[in-house]
Every structure is written in C-alpha cells, then in structure tokens.
PDB file of N, CA and C in Angstrom:
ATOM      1  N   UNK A  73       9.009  -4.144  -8.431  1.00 90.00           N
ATOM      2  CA  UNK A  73       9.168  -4.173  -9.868  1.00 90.00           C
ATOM      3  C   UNK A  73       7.780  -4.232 -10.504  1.00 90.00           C
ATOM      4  N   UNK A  74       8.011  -3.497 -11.490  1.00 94.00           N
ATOM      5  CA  UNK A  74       6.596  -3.915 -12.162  1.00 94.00           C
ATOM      6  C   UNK A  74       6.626  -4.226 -13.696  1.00 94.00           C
ATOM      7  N   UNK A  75       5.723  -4.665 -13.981  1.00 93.00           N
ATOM      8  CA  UNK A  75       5.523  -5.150 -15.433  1.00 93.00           C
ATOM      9  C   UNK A  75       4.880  -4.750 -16.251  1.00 93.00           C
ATOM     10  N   UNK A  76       5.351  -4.263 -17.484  1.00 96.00           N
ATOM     11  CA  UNK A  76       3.771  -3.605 -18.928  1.00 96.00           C
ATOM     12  C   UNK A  76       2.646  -4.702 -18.550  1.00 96.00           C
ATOM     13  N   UNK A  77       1.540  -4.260 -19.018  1.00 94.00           N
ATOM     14  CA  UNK A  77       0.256  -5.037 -19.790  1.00 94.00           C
ATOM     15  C   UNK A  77       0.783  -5.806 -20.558  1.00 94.00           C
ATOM     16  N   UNK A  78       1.399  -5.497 -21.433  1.00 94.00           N
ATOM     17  CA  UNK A  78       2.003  -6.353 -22.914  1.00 94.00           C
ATOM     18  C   UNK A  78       2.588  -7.496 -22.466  1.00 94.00           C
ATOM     19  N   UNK A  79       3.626  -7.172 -21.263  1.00 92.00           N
ATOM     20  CA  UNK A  79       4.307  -8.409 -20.593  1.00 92.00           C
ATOM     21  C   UNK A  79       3.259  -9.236 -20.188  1.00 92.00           C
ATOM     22  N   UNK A  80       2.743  -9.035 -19.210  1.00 92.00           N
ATOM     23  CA  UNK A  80       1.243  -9.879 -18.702  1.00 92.00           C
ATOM     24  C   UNK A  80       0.621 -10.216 -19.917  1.00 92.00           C
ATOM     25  N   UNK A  81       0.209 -10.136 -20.967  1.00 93.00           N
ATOM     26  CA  UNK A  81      -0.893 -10.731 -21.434  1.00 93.00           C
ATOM     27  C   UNK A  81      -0.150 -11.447 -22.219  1.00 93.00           C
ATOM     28  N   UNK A  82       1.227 -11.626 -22.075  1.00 94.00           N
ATOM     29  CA  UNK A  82       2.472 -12.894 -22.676  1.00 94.00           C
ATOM     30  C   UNK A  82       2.084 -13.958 -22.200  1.00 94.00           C
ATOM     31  N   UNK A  83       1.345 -14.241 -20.873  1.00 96.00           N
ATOM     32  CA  UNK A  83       1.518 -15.532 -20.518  1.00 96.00           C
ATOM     33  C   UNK A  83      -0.051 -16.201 -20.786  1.00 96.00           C
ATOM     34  N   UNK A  84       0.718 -17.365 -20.670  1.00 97.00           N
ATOM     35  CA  UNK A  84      -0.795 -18.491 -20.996  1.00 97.00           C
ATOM     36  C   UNK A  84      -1.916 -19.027 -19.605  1.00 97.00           C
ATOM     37  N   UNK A  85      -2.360 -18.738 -19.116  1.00 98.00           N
ATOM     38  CA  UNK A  85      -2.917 -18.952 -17.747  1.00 98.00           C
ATOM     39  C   UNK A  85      -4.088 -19.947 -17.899  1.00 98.00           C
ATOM     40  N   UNK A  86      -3.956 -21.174 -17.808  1.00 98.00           N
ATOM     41  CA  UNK A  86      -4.965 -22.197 -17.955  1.00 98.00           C
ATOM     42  C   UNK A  86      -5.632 -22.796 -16.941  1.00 98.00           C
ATOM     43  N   UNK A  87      -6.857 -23.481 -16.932  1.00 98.00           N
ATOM     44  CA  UNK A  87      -7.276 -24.261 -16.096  1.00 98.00           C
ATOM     45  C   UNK A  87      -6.837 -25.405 -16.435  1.00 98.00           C
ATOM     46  N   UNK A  88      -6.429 -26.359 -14.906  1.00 98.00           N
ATOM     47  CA  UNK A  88      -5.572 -27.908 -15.290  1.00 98.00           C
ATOM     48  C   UNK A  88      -5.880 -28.737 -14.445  1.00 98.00           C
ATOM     49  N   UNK A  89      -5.507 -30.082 -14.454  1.00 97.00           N
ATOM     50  CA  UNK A  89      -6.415 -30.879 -13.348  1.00 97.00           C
ATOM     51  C   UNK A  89      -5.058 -31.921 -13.177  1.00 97.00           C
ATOM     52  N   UNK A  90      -4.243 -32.374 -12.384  1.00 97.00           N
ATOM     53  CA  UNK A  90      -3.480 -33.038 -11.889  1.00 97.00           C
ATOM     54  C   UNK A  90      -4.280 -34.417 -11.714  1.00 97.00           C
ATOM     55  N   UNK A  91      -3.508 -35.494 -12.923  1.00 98.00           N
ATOM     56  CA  UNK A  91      -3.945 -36.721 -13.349  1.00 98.00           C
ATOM     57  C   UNK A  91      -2.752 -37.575 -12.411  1.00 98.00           C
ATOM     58  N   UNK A  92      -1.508 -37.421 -12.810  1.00 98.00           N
ATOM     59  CA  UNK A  92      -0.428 -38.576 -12.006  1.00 98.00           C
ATOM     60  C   UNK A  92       0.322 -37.335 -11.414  1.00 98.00           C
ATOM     61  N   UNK A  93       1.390 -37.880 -10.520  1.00 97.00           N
ATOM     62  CA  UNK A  93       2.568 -37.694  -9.555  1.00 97.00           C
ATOM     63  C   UNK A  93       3.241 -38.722  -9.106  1.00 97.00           C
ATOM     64  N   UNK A  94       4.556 -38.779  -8.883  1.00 96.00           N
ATOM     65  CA  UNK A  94       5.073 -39.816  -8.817  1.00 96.00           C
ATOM     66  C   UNK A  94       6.232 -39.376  -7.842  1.00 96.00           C
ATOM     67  N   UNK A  95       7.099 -39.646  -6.831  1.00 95.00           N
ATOM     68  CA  UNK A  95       8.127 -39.253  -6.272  1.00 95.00           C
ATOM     69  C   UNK A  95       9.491 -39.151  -7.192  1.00 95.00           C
ATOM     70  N   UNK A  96      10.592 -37.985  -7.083  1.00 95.00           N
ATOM     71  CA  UNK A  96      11.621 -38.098  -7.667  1.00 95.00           C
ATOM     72  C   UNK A  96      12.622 -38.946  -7.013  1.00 95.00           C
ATOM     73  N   UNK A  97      13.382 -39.970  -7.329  1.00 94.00           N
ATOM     74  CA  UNK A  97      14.273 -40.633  -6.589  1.00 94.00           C
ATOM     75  C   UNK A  97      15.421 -39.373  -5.729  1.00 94.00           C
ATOM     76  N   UNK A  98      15.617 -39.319  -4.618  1.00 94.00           N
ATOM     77  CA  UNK A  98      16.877 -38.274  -3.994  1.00 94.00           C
ATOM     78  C   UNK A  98      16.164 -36.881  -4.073  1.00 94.00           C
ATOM     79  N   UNK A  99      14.784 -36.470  -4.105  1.00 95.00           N
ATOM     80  CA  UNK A  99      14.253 -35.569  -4.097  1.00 95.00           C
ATOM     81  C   UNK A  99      13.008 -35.292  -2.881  1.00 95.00           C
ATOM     82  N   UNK A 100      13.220 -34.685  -1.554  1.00 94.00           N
ATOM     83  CA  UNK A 100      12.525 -34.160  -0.699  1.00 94.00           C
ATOM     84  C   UNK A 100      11.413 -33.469  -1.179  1.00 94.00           C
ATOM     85  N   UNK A 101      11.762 -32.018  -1.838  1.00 94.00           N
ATOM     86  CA  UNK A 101      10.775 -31.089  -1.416  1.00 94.00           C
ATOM     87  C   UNK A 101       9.944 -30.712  -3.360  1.00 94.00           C
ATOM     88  N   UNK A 102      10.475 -31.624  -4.310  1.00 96.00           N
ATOM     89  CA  UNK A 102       9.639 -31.718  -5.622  1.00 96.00           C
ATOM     90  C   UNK A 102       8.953 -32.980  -6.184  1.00 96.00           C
ATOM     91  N   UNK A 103       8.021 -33.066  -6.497  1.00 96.00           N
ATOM     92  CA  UNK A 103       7.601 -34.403  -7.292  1.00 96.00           C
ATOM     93  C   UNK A 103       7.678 -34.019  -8.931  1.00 96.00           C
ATOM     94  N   UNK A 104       6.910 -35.324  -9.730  1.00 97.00           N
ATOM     95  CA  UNK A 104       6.636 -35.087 -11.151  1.00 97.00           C
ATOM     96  C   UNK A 104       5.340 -34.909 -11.093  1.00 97.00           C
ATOM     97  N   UNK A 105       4.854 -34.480 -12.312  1.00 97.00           N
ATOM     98  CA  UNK A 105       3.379 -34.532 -11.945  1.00 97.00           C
ATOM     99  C   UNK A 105       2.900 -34.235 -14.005  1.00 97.00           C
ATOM    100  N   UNK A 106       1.822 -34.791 -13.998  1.00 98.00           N
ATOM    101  CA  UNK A 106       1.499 -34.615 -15.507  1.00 98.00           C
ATOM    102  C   UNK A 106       0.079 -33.911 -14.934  1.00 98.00           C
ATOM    103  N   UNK A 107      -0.225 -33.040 -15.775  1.00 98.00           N
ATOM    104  CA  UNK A 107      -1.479 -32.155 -16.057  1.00 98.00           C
ATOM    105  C   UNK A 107      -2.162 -32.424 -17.494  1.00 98.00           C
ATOM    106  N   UNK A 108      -3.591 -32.473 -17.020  1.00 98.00           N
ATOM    107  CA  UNK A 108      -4.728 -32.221 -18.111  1.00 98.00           C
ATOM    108  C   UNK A 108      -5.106 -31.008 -18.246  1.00 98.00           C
ATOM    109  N   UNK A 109      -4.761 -30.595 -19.820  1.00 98.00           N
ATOM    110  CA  UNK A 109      -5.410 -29.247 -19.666  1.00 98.00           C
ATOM    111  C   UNK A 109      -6.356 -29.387 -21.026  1.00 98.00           C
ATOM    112  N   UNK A 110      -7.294 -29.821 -21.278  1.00 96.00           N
ATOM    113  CA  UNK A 110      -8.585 -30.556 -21.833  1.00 96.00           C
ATOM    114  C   UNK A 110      -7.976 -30.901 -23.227  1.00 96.00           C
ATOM    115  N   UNK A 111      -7.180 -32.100 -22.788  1.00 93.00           N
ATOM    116  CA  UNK A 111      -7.052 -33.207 -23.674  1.00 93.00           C
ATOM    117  C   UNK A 111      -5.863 -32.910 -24.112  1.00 93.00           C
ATOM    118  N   UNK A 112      -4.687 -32.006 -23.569  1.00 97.00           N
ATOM    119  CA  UNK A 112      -3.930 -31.794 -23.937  1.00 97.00           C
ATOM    120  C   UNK A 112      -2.922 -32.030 -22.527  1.00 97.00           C
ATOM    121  N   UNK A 113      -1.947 -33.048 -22.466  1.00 98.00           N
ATOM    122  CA  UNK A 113      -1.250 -33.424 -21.550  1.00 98.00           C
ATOM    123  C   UNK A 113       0.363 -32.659 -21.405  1.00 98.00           C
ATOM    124  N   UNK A 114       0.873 -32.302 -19.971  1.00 97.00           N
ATOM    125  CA  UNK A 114       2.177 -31.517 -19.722  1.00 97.00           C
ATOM    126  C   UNK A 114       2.567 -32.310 -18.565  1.00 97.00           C
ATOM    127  N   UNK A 115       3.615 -32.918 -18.785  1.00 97.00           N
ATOM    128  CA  UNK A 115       4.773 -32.844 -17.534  1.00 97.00           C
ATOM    129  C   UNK A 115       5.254 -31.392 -17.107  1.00 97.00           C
ATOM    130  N   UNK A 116       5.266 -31.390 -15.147  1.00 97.00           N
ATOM    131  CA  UNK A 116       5.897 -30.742 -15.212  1.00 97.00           C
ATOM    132  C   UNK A 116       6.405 -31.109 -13.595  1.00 97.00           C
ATOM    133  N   UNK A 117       7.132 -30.205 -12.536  1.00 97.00           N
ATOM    134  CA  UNK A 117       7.610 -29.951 -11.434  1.00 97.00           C
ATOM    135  C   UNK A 117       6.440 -29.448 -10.634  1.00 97.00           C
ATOM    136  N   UNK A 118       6.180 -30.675  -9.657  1.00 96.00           N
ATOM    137  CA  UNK A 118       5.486 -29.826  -8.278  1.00 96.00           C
ATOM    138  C   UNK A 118       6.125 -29.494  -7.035  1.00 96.00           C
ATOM    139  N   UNK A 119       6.276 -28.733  -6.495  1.00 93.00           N
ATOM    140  CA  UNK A 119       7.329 -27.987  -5.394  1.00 93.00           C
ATOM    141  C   UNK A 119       6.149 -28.486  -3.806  1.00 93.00           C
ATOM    142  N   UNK A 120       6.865 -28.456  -3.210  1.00 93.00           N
ATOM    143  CA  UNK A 120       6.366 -27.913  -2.068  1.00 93.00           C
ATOM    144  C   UNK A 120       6.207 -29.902  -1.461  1.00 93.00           C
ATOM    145  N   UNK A 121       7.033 -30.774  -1.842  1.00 94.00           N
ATOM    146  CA  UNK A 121       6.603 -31.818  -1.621  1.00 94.00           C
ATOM    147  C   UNK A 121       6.779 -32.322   0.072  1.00 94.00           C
ATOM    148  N   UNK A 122       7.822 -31.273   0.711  1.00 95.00           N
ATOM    149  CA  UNK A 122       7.709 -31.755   1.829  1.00 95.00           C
ATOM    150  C   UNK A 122       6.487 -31.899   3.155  1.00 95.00           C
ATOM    151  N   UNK A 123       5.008 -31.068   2.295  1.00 95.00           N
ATOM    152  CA  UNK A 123       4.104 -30.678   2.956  1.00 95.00           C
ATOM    153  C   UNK A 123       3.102 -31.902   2.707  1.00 95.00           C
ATOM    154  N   UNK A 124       3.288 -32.242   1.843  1.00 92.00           N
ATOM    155  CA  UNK A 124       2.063 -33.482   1.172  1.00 92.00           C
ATOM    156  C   UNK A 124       2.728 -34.765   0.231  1.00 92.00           C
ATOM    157  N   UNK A 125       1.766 -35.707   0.467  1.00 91.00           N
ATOM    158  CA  UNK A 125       2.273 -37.149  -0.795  1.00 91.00           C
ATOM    159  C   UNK A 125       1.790 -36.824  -1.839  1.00 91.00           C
ATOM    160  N   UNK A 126       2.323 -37.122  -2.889  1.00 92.00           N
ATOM    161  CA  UNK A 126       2.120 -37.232  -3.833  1.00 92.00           C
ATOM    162  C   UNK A 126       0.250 -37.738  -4.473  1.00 92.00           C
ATOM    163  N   UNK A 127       0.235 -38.483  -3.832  1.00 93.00           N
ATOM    164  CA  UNK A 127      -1.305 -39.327  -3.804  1.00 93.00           C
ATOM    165  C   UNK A 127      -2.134 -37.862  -3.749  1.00 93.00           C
ATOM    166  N   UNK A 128      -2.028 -36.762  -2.357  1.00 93.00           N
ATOM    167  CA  UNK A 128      -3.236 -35.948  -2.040  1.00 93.00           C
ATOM    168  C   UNK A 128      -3.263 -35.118  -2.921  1.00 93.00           C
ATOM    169  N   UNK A 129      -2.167 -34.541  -4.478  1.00 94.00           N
ATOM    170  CA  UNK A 129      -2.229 -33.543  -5.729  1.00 94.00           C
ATOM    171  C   UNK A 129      -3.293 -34.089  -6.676  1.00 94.00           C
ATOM    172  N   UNK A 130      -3.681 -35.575  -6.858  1.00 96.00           N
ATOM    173  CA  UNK A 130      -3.915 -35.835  -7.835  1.00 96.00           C
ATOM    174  C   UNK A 130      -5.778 -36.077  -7.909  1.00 96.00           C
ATOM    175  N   UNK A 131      -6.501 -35.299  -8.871  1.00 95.00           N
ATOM    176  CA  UNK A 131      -7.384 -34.864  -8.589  1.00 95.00           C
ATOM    177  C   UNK A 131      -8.008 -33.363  -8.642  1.00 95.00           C
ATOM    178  N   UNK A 132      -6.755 -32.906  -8.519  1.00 94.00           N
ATOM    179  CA  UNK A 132      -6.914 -31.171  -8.008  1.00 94.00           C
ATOM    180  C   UNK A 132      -7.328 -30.914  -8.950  1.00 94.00           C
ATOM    181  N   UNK A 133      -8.354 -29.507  -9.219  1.00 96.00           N
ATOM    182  CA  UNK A 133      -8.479 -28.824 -10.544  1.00 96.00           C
ATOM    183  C   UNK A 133      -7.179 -26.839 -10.063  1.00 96.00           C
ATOM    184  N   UNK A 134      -6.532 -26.945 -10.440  1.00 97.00           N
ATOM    185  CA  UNK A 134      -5.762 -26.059 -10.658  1.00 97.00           C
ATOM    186  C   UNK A 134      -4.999 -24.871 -11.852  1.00 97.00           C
ATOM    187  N   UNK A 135      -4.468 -24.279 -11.473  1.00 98.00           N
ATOM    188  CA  UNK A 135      -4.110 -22.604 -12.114  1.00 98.00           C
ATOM    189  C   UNK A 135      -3.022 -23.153 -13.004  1.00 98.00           C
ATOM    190  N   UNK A 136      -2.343 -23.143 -14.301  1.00 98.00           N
ATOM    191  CA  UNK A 136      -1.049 -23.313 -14.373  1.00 98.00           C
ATOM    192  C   UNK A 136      -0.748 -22.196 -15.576  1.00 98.00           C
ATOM    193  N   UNK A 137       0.791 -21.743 -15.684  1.00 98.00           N
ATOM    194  CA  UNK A 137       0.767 -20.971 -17.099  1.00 98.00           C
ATOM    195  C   UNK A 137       1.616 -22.258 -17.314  1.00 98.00           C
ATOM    196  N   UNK A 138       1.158 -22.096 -18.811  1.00 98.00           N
ATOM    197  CA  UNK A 138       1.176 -22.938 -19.794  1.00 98.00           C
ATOM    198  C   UNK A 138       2.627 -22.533 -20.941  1.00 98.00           C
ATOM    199  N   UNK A 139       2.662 -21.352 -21.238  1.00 97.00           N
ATOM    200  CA  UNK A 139       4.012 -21.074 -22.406  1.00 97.00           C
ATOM    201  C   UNK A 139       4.979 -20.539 -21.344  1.00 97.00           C
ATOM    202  N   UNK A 140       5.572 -20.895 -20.458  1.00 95.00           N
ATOM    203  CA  UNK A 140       6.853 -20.940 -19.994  1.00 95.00           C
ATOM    204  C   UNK A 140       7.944 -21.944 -20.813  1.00 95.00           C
ATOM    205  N   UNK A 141       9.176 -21.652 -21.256  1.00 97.00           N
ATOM    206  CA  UNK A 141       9.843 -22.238 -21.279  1.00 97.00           C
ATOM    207  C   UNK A 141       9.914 -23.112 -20.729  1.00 97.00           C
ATOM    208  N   UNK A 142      10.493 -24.505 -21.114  1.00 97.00           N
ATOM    209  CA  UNK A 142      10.629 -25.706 -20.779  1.00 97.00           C
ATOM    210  C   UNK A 142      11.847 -25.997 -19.655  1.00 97.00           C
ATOM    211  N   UNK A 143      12.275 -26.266 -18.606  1.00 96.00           N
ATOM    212  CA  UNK A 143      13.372 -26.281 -17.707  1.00 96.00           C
ATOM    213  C   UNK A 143      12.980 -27.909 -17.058  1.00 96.00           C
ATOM    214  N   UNK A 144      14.391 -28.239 -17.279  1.00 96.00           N
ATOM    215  CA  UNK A 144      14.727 -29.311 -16.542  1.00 96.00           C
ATOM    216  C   UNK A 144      15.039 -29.732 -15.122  1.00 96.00           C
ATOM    217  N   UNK A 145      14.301 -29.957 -14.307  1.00 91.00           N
ATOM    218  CA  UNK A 145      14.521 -29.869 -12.452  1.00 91.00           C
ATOM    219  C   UNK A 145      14.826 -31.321 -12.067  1.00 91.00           C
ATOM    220  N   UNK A 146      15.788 -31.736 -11.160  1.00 89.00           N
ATOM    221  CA  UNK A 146      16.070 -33.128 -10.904  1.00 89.00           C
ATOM    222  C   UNK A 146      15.768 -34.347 -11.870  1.00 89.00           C
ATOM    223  N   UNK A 147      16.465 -33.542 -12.798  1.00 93.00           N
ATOM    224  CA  UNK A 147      16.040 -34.793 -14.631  1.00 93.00           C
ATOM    225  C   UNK A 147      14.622 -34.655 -15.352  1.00 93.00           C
ATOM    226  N   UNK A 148      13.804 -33.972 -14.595  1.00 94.00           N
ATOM    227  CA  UNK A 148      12.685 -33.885 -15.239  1.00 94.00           C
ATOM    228  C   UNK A 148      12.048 -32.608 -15.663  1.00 94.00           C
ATOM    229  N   UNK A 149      11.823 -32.279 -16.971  1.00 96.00           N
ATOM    230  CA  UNK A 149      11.622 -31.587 -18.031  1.00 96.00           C
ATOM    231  C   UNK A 149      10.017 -31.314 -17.491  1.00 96.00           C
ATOM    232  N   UNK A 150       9.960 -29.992 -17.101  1.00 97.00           N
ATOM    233  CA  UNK A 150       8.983 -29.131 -16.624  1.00 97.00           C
ATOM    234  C   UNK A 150       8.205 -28.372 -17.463  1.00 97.00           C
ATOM    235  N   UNK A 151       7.422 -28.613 -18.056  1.00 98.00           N
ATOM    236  CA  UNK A 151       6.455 -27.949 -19.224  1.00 98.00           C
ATOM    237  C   UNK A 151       5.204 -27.199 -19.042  1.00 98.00           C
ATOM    238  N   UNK A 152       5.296 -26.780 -17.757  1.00 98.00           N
ATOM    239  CA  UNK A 152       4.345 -25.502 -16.978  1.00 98.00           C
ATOM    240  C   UNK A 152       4.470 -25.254 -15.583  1.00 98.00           C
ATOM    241  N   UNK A 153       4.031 -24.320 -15.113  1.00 97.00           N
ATOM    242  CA  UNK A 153       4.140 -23.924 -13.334  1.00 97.00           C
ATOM    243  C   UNK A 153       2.695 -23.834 -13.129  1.00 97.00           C
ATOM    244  N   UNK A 154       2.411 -24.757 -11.986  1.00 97.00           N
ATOM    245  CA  UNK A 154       1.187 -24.383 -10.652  1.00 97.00           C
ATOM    246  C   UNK A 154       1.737 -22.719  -9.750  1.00 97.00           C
ATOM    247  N   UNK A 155       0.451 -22.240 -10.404  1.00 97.00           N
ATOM    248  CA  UNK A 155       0.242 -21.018  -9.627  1.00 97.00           C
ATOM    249  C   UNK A 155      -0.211 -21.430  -7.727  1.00 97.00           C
ATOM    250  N   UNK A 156       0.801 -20.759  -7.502  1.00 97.00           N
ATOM    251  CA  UNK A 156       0.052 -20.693  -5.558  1.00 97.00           C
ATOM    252  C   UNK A 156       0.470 -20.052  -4.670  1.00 97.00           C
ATOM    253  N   UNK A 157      -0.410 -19.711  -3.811  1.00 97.00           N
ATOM    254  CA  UNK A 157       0.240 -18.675  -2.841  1.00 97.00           C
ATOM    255  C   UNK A 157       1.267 -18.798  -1.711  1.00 97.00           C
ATOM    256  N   UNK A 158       2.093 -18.349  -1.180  1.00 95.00           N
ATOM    257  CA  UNK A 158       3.361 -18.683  -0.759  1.00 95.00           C
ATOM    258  C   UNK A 158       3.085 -18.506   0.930  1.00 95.00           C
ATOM    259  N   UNK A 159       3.245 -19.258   2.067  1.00 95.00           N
ATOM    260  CA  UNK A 159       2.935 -18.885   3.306  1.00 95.00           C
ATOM    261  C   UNK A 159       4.081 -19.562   4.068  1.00 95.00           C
ATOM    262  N   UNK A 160       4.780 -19.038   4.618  1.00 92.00           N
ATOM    263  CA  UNK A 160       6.206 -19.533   5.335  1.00 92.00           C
ATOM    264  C   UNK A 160       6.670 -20.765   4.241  1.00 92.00           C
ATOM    265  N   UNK A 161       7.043 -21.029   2.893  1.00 88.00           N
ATOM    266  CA  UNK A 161       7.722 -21.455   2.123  1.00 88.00           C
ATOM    267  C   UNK A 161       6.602 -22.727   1.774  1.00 88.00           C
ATOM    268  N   UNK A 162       5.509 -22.908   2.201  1.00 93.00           N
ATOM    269  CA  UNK A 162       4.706 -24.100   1.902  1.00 93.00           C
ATOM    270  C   UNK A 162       3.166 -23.673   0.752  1.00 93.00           C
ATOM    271  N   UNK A 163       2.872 -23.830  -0.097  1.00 95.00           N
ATOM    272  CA  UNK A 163       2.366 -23.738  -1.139  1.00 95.00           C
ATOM    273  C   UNK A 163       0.856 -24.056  -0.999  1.00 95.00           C
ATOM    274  N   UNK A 164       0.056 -22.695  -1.224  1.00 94.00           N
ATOM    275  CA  UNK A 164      -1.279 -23.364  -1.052  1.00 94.00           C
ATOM    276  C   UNK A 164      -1.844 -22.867  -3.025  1.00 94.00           C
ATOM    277  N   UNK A 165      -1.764 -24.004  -3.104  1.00 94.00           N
ATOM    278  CA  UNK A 165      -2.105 -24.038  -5.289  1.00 94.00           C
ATOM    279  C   UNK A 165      -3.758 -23.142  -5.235  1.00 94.00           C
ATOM    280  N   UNK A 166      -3.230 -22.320  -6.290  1.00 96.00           N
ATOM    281  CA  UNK A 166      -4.745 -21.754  -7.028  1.00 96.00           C
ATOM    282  C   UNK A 166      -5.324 -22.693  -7.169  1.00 96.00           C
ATOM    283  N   UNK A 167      -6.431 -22.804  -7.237  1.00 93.00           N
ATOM    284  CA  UNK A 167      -7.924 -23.987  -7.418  1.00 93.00           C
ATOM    285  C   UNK A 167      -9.389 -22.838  -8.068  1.00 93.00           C
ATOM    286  N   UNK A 168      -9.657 -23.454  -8.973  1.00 92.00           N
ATOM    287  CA  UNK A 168     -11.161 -23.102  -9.756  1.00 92.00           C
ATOM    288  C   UNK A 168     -12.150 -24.158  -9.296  1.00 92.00           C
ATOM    289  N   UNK A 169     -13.432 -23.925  -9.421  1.00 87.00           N
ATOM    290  CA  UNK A 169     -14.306 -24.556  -9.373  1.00 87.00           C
ATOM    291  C   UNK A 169     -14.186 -25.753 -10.292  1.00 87.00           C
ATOM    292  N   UNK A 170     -14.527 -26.873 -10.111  1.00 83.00           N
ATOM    293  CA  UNK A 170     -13.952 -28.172 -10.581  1.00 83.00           C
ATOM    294  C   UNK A 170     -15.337 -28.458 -12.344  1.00 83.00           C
ATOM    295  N   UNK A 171     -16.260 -26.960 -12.284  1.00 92.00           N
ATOM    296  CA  UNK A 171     -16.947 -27.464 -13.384  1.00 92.00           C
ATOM    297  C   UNK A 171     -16.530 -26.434 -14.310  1.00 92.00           C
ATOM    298  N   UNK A 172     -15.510 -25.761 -14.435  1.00 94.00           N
ATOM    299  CA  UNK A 172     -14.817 -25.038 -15.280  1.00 94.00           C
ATOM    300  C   UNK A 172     -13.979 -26.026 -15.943  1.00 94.00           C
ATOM    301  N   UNK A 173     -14.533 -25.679 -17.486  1.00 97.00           N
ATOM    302  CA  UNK A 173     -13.821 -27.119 -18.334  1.00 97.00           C
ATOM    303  C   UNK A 173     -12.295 -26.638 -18.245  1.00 97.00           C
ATOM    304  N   UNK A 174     -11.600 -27.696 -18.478  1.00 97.00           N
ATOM    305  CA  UNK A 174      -9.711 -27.641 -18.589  1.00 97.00           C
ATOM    306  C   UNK A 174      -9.461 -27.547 -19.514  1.00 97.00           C
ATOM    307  N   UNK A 175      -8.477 -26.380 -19.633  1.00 97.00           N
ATOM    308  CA  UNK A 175      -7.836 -25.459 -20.395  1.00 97.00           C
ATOM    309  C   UNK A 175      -8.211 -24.716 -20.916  1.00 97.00           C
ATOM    310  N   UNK A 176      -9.592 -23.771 -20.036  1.00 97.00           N
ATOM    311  CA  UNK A 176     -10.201 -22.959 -19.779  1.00 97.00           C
ATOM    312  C   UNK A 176      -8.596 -21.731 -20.059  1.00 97.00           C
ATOM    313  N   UNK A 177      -8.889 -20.865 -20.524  1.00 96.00           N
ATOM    314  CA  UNK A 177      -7.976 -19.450 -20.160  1.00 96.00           C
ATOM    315  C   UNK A 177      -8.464 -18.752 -19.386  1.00 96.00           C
ATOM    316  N   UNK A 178      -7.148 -18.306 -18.487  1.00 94.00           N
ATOM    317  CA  UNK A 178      -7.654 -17.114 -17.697  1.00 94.00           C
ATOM    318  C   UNK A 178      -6.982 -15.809 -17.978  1.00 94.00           C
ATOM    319  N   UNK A 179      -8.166 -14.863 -18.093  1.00 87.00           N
ATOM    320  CA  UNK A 179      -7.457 -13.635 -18.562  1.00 87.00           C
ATOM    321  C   UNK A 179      -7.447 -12.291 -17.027  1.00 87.00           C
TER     322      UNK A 179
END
C-alpha cells in the first residue's frame, strides 16, 4: 500500500524523552508511560513490555508522532505512538541523539 505526500506530511513526528512508566495491573506485554516533548507532557501506551522493565524506558530520548488520535488501551488513554522497528514481535524504539532539543520535528 502506499500513501500521498499529503498523507505523510499529516503526521506530527517529534523528538521525546520518556520521564515515568509504571506497570498496568493484568497487563504482560504494555506499560504506561508519560513523554516530554519540551515542556509539553503526553500519556501514552508502551508495547513490547514483555522484553524489558519498565525502569530500563525511562531516560530514553525517542521518535513519537504526536497528532494521532487519542485511544484507550487497558484503561489508559494513549496520546502518541513510539516509533520502532519490529524484529520477531520485540521492539527496538527510534532514538536521536540525546542533544537534539524535545519536540524537535521531524520532517
């Protein structure tokens, strides 16, 4: 499938830095997680939890789009997606250089 230009340049592609995470109660393979994207804070859904704790996300400087619709995952209201590459179902997150200010755009 493919997509216009017009479609692509719909989305918001920010630089973000993973401040908290917290475990979902009855939830394996998602956490919560709030993002800085320079001074502007998002809850959202981190996937891939069966690979890592919660503790080793926080810190990261990472990829996220930003104007996705809002969706609710195991009660919690998801207000952007971590970009990452997909390798037998386990998630390795986009990462920028950590002196690229947050909420940097990427075009």
């Amino acid at each position: 499938m493919t997509i216009t230009y017009d479609d692509f340049a719909k989305l918001e592609i920010r630089v973000a830095k993973i401040i908290t995470t917290e475990k979902i109660p009855g939830k394996t393979k998602i956490i919560k997680g709030t993002i800085d994207l320079g001074g502007e804070t998002r809850s959202l859904i981190i996937g891939g939890a069966q690979y890592f704790t919660p503790e080793e996300m926080v810190g990261k400087t990472v990829i996220a789009i930003t104007n996705l619709e809002p969706k609710t995952v195991g009660g919690v209201e998801s207000n952007a997606m971590l970009l990452a590459a997909d390798l037998d179902d386990k998630p390795y997150w986009l990462t920028v250089d950590e002196t690229i200010p947050l909420g940097t755009k990427i075009k």
